[in-house]
Amino acid sequence: MAQRKHLDDFLRGRIIGRLECGRTQLEVSEELGIAQSVISRLWQRFQGDGNVSRCYSTGRPRVTTPNEDRYLAVTAKRNRRNTASDLSRQLSSATGTTVSRQTVYRRLGHIGLYARRPVRCVPLTVTHCRLRLAWRREHALWTPQQWSCVMFSDESRFSLQSDSRRTFIWRAPGTRYHQENTIERHRYGGAG
């Protein structure tokens, strides 16, 4: 069996140049000592997408196309609370391509979207802001000894179940506090 020899970029350019000058594939084949089938495939690829460089393909081909990857990204950005399983089902119903949850995670991670817990914040009204500013001004000159008598408590969350039904959102790194990545939480058992 003959050993395969790949054409370098310079030789590919010479072949395309001669074909563009009006030479036939057979003439170019005889001049350069390359099989006509190789020249024919190179010319067809050049006419198809204008590319003559060698396509390196190692490993398994991707299940999704670039358009399907964009569809996943747009869908995840439109509804940030969708799970990877939801996105997989939506892609399957829209395009007919079935992918796993892990594939969805990888595709979105490749463009910079990761599943993270949203920031929960208490919605502040104008009155809240005014009262907080007044409190800050009132306590601005306190000494460390006065502050040592104050105990700040946080609202830690404890749960006996492992998942505790936490929601995740798709967001890019550095966008944690953007408005679309926060969930307003009302104190004392409100929705959110």
PDB file of C-alpha atoms in Angstrom:
ATOM      1  CA  MET A   1       0.000   0.000   0.000  1.00  0.00           C
ATOM      2  CA  ALA A   2       1.408   3.398  -0.960  1.00  0.00           C
ATOM      3  CA  GLN A   3       2.130   5.894   1.782  1.00  0.00           C
ATOM      4  CA  ARG A   4      -0.082   8.995   1.790  1.00  0.00           C
ATOM      5  CA  LYS A   5       1.668  12.292   1.295  1.00  0.00           C
ATOM      6  CA  HIS A   6      -0.172  15.479   2.164  1.00  0.00           C
ATOM      7  CA  LEU A   7       0.193  18.574   0.031  1.00  0.00           C
ATOM      8  CA  ASP A   8       1.732  21.589   1.722  1.00  0.00           C
ATOM      9  CA  ASP A   9       0.040  24.999   1.584  1.00  0.00           C
ATOM     10  CA  PHE A  10       2.448  26.350  -1.035  1.00  0.00           C
ATOM     11  CA  LEU A  11       1.762  23.477  -3.445  1.00  0.00           C
ATOM     12  CA  ARG A  12      -1.993  23.839  -2.935  1.00  0.00           C
ATOM     13  CA  GLY A  13      -1.679  27.523  -3.794  1.00  0.00           C
ATOM     14  CA  ARG A  14       0.276  26.688  -6.963  1.00  0.00           C
ATOM     15  CA  ILE A  15      -2.414  24.217  -8.038  1.00  0.00           C
ATOM     16  CA  ILE A  16      -5.265  26.693  -7.479  1.00  0.00           C
ATOM     17  CA  GLY A  17      -3.297  29.458  -9.211  1.00  0.00           C
ATOM     18  CA  ARG A  18      -2.785  27.358 -12.324  1.00  0.00           C
ATOM     19  CA  LEU A  19      -6.423  26.280 -12.404  1.00  0.00           C
ATOM     20  CA  GLU A  20      -7.545  29.904 -12.063  1.00  0.00           C
ATOM     21  CA  CYS A  21      -5.297  30.838 -15.001  1.00  0.00           C
ATOM     22  CA  GLY A  22      -7.324  28.521 -17.217  1.00  0.00           C
ATOM     23  CA  ARG A  23      -5.278  25.322 -17.186  1.00  0.00           C
ATOM     24  CA  THR A  24      -7.165  22.043 -17.096  1.00  0.00           C
ATOM     25  CA  GLN A  25      -6.967  19.656 -14.169  1.00  0.00           C
ATOM     26  CA  LEU A  26      -5.234  17.072 -16.373  1.00  0.00           C
ATOM     27  CA  GLU A  27      -2.524  19.559 -17.437  1.00  0.00           C
ATOM     28  CA  VAL A  28      -1.852  20.589 -13.830  1.00  0.00           C
ATOM     29  CA  SER A  29      -1.809  16.933 -12.793  1.00  0.00           C
ATOM     30  CA  GLU A  30       0.842  16.063 -15.397  1.00  0.00           C
ATOM     31  CA  GLU A  31       2.959  19.179 -14.698  1.00  0.00           C
ATOM     32  CA  LEU A  32       3.162  18.630 -10.950  1.00  0.00           C
ATOM     33  CA  GLY A  33       3.010  14.832 -10.857  1.00  0.00           C
ATOM     34  CA  ILE A  34      -0.081  14.711  -8.656  1.00  0.00           C
ATOM     35  CA  ALA A  35      -3.115  12.492  -9.239  1.00  0.00           C
ATOM     36  CA  GLN A  36      -5.988  14.224 -11.002  1.00  0.00           C
ATOM     37  CA  SER A  37      -8.448  13.059  -8.323  1.00  0.00           C
ATOM     38  CA  VAL A  38      -6.467  14.999  -5.690  1.00  0.00           C
ATOM     39  CA  ILE A  39      -6.531  18.128  -7.838  1.00  0.00           C
ATOM     40  CA  SER A  40     -10.243  17.671  -8.533  1.00  0.00           C
ATOM     41  CA  ARG A  41     -11.084  17.396  -4.809  1.00  0.00           C
ATOM     42  CA  LEU A  42      -8.919  20.429  -3.997  1.00  0.00           C
ATOM     43  CA  TRP A  43     -10.595  22.492  -6.739  1.00  0.00           C
ATOM     44  CA  GLN A  44     -14.101  21.473  -5.599  1.00  0.00           C
ATOM     45  CA  ARG A  45     -13.312  22.423  -2.003  1.00  0.00           C
ATOM     46  CA  PHE A  46     -11.865  25.756  -3.133  1.00  0.00           C
ATOM     47  CA  GLN A  47     -14.968  26.530  -5.187  1.00  0.00           C
ATOM     48  CA  GLY A  48     -17.230  25.485  -2.310  1.00  0.00           C
ATOM     49  CA  ASP A  49     -15.828  27.552   0.544  1.00  0.00           C
ATOM     50  CA  GLY A  50     -12.713  29.295  -0.807  1.00  0.00           C
ATOM     51  CA  ASN A  51     -10.485  27.321   1.530  1.00  0.00           C
ATOM     52  CA  VAL A  52      -7.553  25.189   0.425  1.00  0.00           C
ATOM     53  CA  SER A  53      -5.870  24.514   3.765  1.00  0.00           C
ATOM     54  CA  ARG A  54      -5.887  20.986   5.099  1.00  0.00           C
ATOM     55  CA  CYS A  55      -8.764  20.050   7.377  1.00  0.00           C
ATOM     56  CA  TYR A  56      -7.450  18.514  10.564  1.00  0.00           C
ATOM     57  CA  SER A  57      -9.993  16.171  12.045  1.00  0.00           C
ATOM     58  CA  THR A  58      -9.011  14.156  15.049  1.00  0.00           C
ATOM     59  CA  GLY A  59     -11.480  12.541  17.354  1.00  0.00           C
ATOM     60  CA  ARG A  60     -15.179  12.139  17.161  1.00  0.00           C
ATOM     61  CA  PRO A  61     -17.140  14.677  15.083  1.00  0.00           C
ATOM     62  CA  ARG A  62     -19.281  17.142  16.995  1.00  0.00           C
ATOM     63  CA  VAL A  63     -22.950  16.295  17.440  1.00  0.00           C
ATOM     64  CA  THR A  64     -24.103  19.900  17.137  1.00  0.00           C
ATOM     65  CA  THR A  65     -23.510  22.379  14.362  1.00  0.00           C
ATOM     66  CA  PRO A  66     -22.395  25.980  15.011  1.00  0.00           C
ATOM     67  CA  ASN A  67     -25.992  27.111  14.371  1.00  0.00           C
ATOM     68  CA  GLU A  68     -27.280  24.693  17.006  1.00  0.00           C
ATOM     69  CA  ASP A  69     -24.621  25.949  19.440  1.00  0.00           C
ATOM     70  CA  ARG A  70     -25.860  29.507  18.826  1.00  0.00           C
ATOM     71  CA  TYR A  71     -29.443  28.330  19.368  1.00  0.00           C
ATOM     72  CA  LEU A  72     -28.452  26.872  22.750  1.00  0.00           C
ATOM     73  CA  ALA A  73     -26.703  30.117  23.722  1.00  0.00           C
ATOM     74  CA  VAL A  74     -29.630  32.330  22.709  1.00  0.00           C
ATOM     75  CA  THR A  75     -32.143  30.071  24.455  1.00  0.00           C
ATOM     76  CA  ALA A  76     -30.067  30.009  27.644  1.00  0.00           C
ATOM     77  CA  LYS A  77     -29.702  33.806  27.625  1.00  0.00           C
ATOM     78  CA  ARG A  78     -33.418  34.383  27.021  1.00  0.00           C
ATOM     79  CA  ASN A  79     -34.490  32.190  29.907  1.00  0.00           C
ATOM     80  CA  ARG A  80     -31.554  31.970  32.286  1.00  0.00           C
ATOM     81  CA  ARG A  81     -33.359  29.590  34.657  1.00  0.00           C
ATOM     82  CA  ASN A  82     -33.653  26.767  32.100  1.00  0.00           C
ATOM     83  CA  THR A  83     -31.865  23.609  33.157  1.00  0.00           C
ATOM     84  CA  ALA A  84     -29.487  21.763  30.850  1.00  0.00           C
ATOM     85  CA  SER A  85     -32.148  19.069  30.407  1.00  0.00           C
ATOM     86  CA  ASP A  86     -34.708  21.718  29.390  1.00  0.00           C
ATOM     87  CA  LEU A  87     -32.275  23.187  26.866  1.00  0.00           C
ATOM     88  CA  SER A  88     -31.546  19.716  25.495  1.00  0.00           C
ATOM     89  CA  ARG A  89     -35.281  19.049  25.018  1.00  0.00           C
ATOM     90  CA  GLN A  90     -35.818  22.437  23.359  1.00  0.00           C
ATOM     91  CA  LEU A  91     -32.928  21.817  20.959  1.00  0.00           C
ATOM     92  CA  SER A  92     -34.312  18.378  20.143  1.00  0.00           C
ATOM     93  CA  SER A  93     -37.796  19.727  19.413  1.00  0.00           C
ATOM     94  CA  ALA A  94     -36.465  22.651  17.356  1.00  0.00           C
ATOM     95  CA  THR A  95     -33.806  20.902  15.263  1.00  0.00           C
ATOM     96  CA  GLY A  96     -34.234  17.175  15.815  1.00  0.00           C
ATOM     97  CA  THR A  97     -30.708  16.841  17.248  1.00  0.00           C
ATOM     98  CA  THR A  98     -30.636  14.906  20.511  1.00  0.00           C
ATOM     99  CA  VAL A  99     -27.826  15.839  22.904  1.00  0.00           C
ATOM    100  CA  SER A 100     -27.068  14.992  26.521  1.00  0.00           C
ATOM    101  CA  ARG A 101     -27.040  17.380  29.482  1.00  0.00           C
ATOM    102  CA  GLN A 102     -23.247  17.202  29.540  1.00  0.00           C
ATOM    103  CA  THR A 103     -23.055  18.291  25.903  1.00  0.00           C
ATOM    104  CA  VAL A 104     -25.213  21.314  26.732  1.00  0.00           C
ATOM    105  CA  TYR A 105     -22.900  22.160  29.654  1.00  0.00           C
ATOM    106  CA  ARG A 106     -19.842  21.870  27.398  1.00  0.00           C
ATOM    107  CA  ARG A 107     -21.288  23.935  24.544  1.00  0.00           C
ATOM    108  CA  LEU A 108     -22.429  26.743  26.847  1.00  0.00           C
ATOM    109  CA  GLY A 109     -19.174  26.609  28.796  1.00  0.00           C
ATOM    110  CA  HIS A 110     -17.251  26.944  25.546  1.00  0.00           C
ATOM    111  CA  ILE A 111     -18.906  30.320  24.888  1.00  0.00           C
ATOM    112  CA  GLY A 112     -18.567  31.418  28.514  1.00  0.00           C
ATOM    113  CA  LEU A 113     -21.945  30.589  30.075  1.00  0.00           C
ATOM    114  CA  TYR A 114     -21.912  28.560  33.281  1.00  0.00           C
ATOM    115  CA  ALA A 115     -24.666  27.351  35.616  1.00  0.00           C
ATOM    116  CA  ARG A 116     -24.389  29.387  38.828  1.00  0.00           C
ATOM    117  CA  ARG A 117     -26.662  30.237  41.725  1.00  0.00           C
ATOM    118  CA  PRO A 118     -28.269  33.646  41.239  1.00  0.00           C
ATOM    119  CA  VAL A 119     -27.661  36.459  43.699  1.00  0.00           C
ATOM    120  CA  ARG A 120     -30.666  36.958  45.927  1.00  0.00           C
ATOM    121  CA  CYS A 121     -31.348  40.497  47.004  1.00  0.00           C
ATOM    122  CA  VAL A 122     -34.035  42.298  48.929  1.00  0.00           C
ATOM    123  CA  PRO A 123     -35.810  44.825  46.700  1.00  0.00           C
ATOM    124  CA  LEU A 124     -35.140  48.327  48.011  1.00  0.00           C
ATOM    125  CA  THR A 125     -37.590  51.175  47.646  1.00  0.00           C
ATOM    126  CA  VAL A 126     -36.724  54.875  47.747  1.00  0.00           C
ATOM    127  CA  THR A 127     -37.801  54.920  51.397  1.00  0.00           C
ATOM    128  CA  HIS A 128     -35.408  52.062  52.213  1.00  0.00           C
ATOM    129  CA  CYS A 129     -32.530  53.912  50.570  1.00  0.00           C
ATOM    130  CA  ARG A 130     -33.323  57.125  52.449  1.00  0.00           C
ATOM    131  CA  LEU A 131     -33.520  55.310  55.804  1.00  0.00           C
ATOM    132  CA  ARG A 132     -30.258  53.434  55.162  1.00  0.00           C
ATOM    133  CA  LEU A 133     -28.471  56.671  54.298  1.00  0.00           C
ATOM    134  CA  ALA A 134     -29.788  58.314  57.466  1.00  0.00           C
ATOM    135  CA  TRP A 135     -28.640  55.318  59.541  1.00  0.00           C
ATOM    136  CA  ARG A 136     -25.194  55.446  57.955  1.00  0.00           C
ATOM    137  CA  ARG A 137     -24.821  59.162  58.655  1.00  0.00           C
ATOM    138  CA  GLU A 138     -25.953  58.649  62.233  1.00  0.00           C
ATOM    139  CA  HIS A 139     -23.352  55.924  62.838  1.00  0.00           C
ATOM    140  CA  ALA A 140     -20.498  57.305  60.722  1.00  0.00           C
ATOM    141  CA  LEU A 141     -18.512  58.611  63.695  1.00  0.00           C
ATOM    142  CA  TRP A 142     -18.908  55.622  65.988  1.00  0.00           C
ATOM    143  CA  THR A 143     -15.754  54.286  67.641  1.00  0.00           C
ATOM    144  CA  PRO A 144     -14.626  50.654  67.455  1.00  0.00           C
ATOM    145  CA  GLN A 145     -15.700  50.220  71.089  1.00  0.00           C
ATOM    146  CA  GLN A 146     -19.261  51.287  70.242  1.00  0.00           C
ATOM    147  CA  TRP A 147     -19.302  48.885  67.264  1.00  0.00           C
ATOM    148  CA  SER A 148     -18.083  46.032  69.462  1.00  0.00           C
ATOM    149  CA  CYS A 149     -21.442  46.045  71.251  1.00  0.00           C
ATOM    150  CA  VAL A 150     -23.343  45.467  67.990  1.00  0.00           C
ATOM    151  CA  MET A 151     -24.036  42.008  66.635  1.00  0.00           C
ATOM    152  CA  PHE A 152     -24.767  41.636  62.917  1.00  0.00           C
ATOM    153  CA  SER A 153     -26.644  38.497  61.976  1.00  0.00           C
ATOM    154  CA  ASP A 154     -26.839  37.075  58.504  1.00  0.00           C
ATOM    155  CA  GLU A 155     -29.672  35.078  57.052  1.00  0.00           C
ATOM    156  CA  SER A 156     -27.933  31.736  56.611  1.00  0.00           C
ATOM    157  CA  ARG A 157     -29.918  29.020  54.934  1.00  0.00           C
ATOM    158  CA  PHE A 158     -29.962  25.509  56.331  1.00  0.00           C
ATOM    159  CA  SER A 159     -31.581  22.466  54.795  1.00  0.00           C
ATOM    160  CA  LEU A 160     -31.744  18.778  55.594  1.00  0.00           C
ATOM    161  CA  GLN A 161     -32.114  17.743  51.944  1.00  0.00           C
ATOM    162  CA  SER A 162     -29.105  17.609  49.647  1.00  0.00           C
ATOM    163  CA  ASP A 163     -30.364  19.636  46.696  1.00  0.00           C
ATOM    164  CA  SER A 164     -32.810  21.855  48.605  1.00  0.00           C
ATOM    165  CA  ARG A 165     -34.363  22.778  45.230  1.00  0.00           C
ATOM    166  CA  ARG A 166     -31.922  25.570  44.506  1.00  0.00           C
ATOM    167  CA  THR A 167     -32.286  27.244  41.154  1.00  0.00           C
ATOM    168  CA  PHE A 168     -29.375  27.932  38.850  1.00  0.00           C
ATOM    169  CA  ILE A 169     -28.996  30.473  36.081  1.00  0.00           C
ATOM    170  CA  TRP A 170     -26.734  30.603  33.045  1.00  0.00           C
ATOM    171  CA  ARG A 171     -24.317  33.524  33.278  1.00  0.00           C
ATOM    172  CA  ALA A 172     -20.859  34.561  32.153  1.00  0.00           C
ATOM    173  CA  PRO A 173     -18.018  35.129  34.632  1.00  0.00           C
ATOM    174  CA  GLY A 174     -17.933  38.657  36.020  1.00  0.00           C
ATOM    175  CA  THR A 175     -21.669  39.243  35.581  1.00  0.00           C
ATOM    176  CA  ARG A 176     -22.794  38.049  39.002  1.00  0.00           C
ATOM    177  CA  TYR A 177     -24.420  41.310  40.087  1.00  0.00           C
ATOM    178  CA  HIS A 178     -25.996  42.270  36.767  1.00  0.00           C
ATOM    179  CA  GLN A 179     -29.723  42.890  37.023  1.00  0.00           C
ATOM    180  CA  GLU A 180     -30.685  39.892  34.872  1.00  0.00           C
ATOM    181  CA  ASN A 181     -28.667  37.575  37.145  1.00  0.00           C
ATOM    182  CA  THR A 182     -30.293  38.537  40.443  1.00  0.00           C
ATOM    183  CA  ILE A 183     -33.503  37.278  41.987  1.00  0.00           C
ATOM    184  CA  GLU A 184     -35.408  39.630  44.239  1.00  0.00           C
ATOM    185  CA  ARG A 185     -36.331  37.995  47.520  1.00  0.00           C
ATOM    186  CA  HIS A 186     -38.951  39.428  49.838  1.00  0.00           C
ATOM    187  CA  ARG A 187     -38.353  38.995  53.537  1.00  0.00           C
ATOM    188  CA  TYR A 188     -40.606  36.963  55.773  1.00  0.00           C
ATOM    189  CA  GLY A 189     -41.806  34.340  53.346  1.00  0.00           C
ATOM    190  CA  GLY A 190     -42.581  36.326  50.223  1.00  0.00           C
ATOM    191  CA  ALA A 191     -42.255  34.909  46.727  1.00  0.00           C
ATOM    192  CA  GLY A 192     -38.860  34.765  45.067  1.00  0.00           C
TER     193      GLY A 192
END
